[in-house]
Amino acid sequence: MTLAAATELAAATNEHLASISNTLIYSSMAVYTLAFFAHIAEWLFGSRSKVGRTAAALTAGAERRTGAPAVTVKSAGGTAVLERPKVVVRSASGARDVPDGPGAHGGDEQGDMYGRIAISLTVLAFLVELAGVVARAASVGRAPWGNMYEFNITFSTVAVGVYLTLLALRKNVRWLGLFLVTTVLLDLGLAVTVLYTASDQLVPALHSYWLYIHVSTAIFCGAVFYVGAVATILYLFKDSYEHKLESGGKPGGFARSVLERLPASASLDKFAYRVNAAVFPLWTFTIIAGAIWAGDAWGRYWNWDPKETWSFITWIAYACYLHARATAGWKGRKAAYLALIAFGCWLFNYYGVNIFVTGKHSYAGV
């Protein structure tokens, strides 16, 4: 076989692999969509469960002489009156007395069945998407992190992988499923419609083993920061809900149906803190690794390039959040706002800097 024929065959093979990768990514989106509907079914059946009906009765039941709502239930041929449980405000007292909710299924067997189906579909979609990422890498003979399209599909794969790993470790995170699958679908939709870039080779500056070290850790950190941000947002909603109950307010039916099934705000707050704190040292390493790579590629360890600057700003924001958690006056909601600001810095560092700002990290368009 001549050199020209071998080159042509290699090009055809790479094009075929790129086509397979695209097919697999679209297929994973289809399976994620099925998982999304299964999660919706889990929440819908859970809202009709005994847990949901009891929660509604406890907040809207008859007033007793004490003024506290109560509910009358039948038990062993008789009746019993259940007092509304006292909800403790953690941000004020520091107590952790409110139990976690039952989960999206709400204690309903059919809801739990749909939840398990959703997890199974999410695992299948994850495997299909992972195969698409691997096929993309094979089509160019390098790590699939050369542009925003490749970063997006890898990022969503890692985010789902983090979620499934937590489930495999028997952590109580199934409540994340619907929110995760929804944003993964949005991420992949953006990738295949707006950010798609055909397979191509890297510029010379990126031909380094530091590509595998620096970019892989950046992707993993972003995925974990994302999981922490979702937990933080849910914490703010759940904390407001518990405050309203404690003050004697009556939340709407939708709020009761959704928020009663989530973990207590204390659990959500602790989970968000732990994942952010666990990955922060790796984010520090990511910045250091990037500086070393910059020294090899450009002759300077730090250039105040927009990407470098916003990576450092993100590091400062998360450092402030972790410090705030150790300061009594900044725990709870104030620290949560700092966590969301920090994640916003990470998002801008990726989307905003790559799309709207030109710098040394601008390669192959987007």
C-alpha angles and dihedrals in degrees: 000000000000123000091249092052091048091050091050092049091050091050091050091049092050091049090050091050090050089052090050090050092053091049092050093049091051090046091052089052089055092051092045087054090055089049089051092056091046090054089049089053089050091055093043095052090042090056089060094049128114089254091056094048092048092049090052092049092050092055098039103029130120120300116245125203090273090058093241118128114246139179130219116220134178116246128176093339094313137074133256133191117225117204117222106262116245112249114214119217105228100190089060103038104020091232122145101200103125112099123228118262121253094255134253092308090060092214092299114136094214091047089051090051092055089047091056090048089051091052091048091051090047090054090050092048090048092053092047092048091047089053088051091053091049091049090051089052091049091050091062100026095236143077110301095239104095099112141012094271092057092042091052097051091045092046094053090047092053092045091055089044090055090051094048091047091055089050090049088053087055094246117159097248104117087111087071093065101089094043093046096048091047094054093042089056090050090048093050092044090055090046097053097040108034108013101038114134125179118246112277141155124268126256113257094257090064096053096103139107085240087075089070094045103040101037096040092054091046091054093047092048091050091051092051092044087053092054089049091050093053090050090048093053091049089048091057091051094045093046091053089048092052091047089054093050092047092052091052097258124145113228118210123266095257092052091049093047094052106029098043088064097051124088116273115277089251090058093047092048092049092047093051092048094049096050093045092047092046095054098038094086089052090052088053089052090048091059092046091049090050091052092051090048090049089053090054095043103037105017094245128086095209127023102164086243111173092252092049092046095051092044087057092046089052090050091051092048094052091044088055090050093051091046090049090054088058092050115081096217094053102049123113120018097003092056090045091056089053090052091053091047088052092051089047088056089052092050092049090047089059107033103020099043094042095048106032106025128063120215145130090292092062107110132160096357104282 
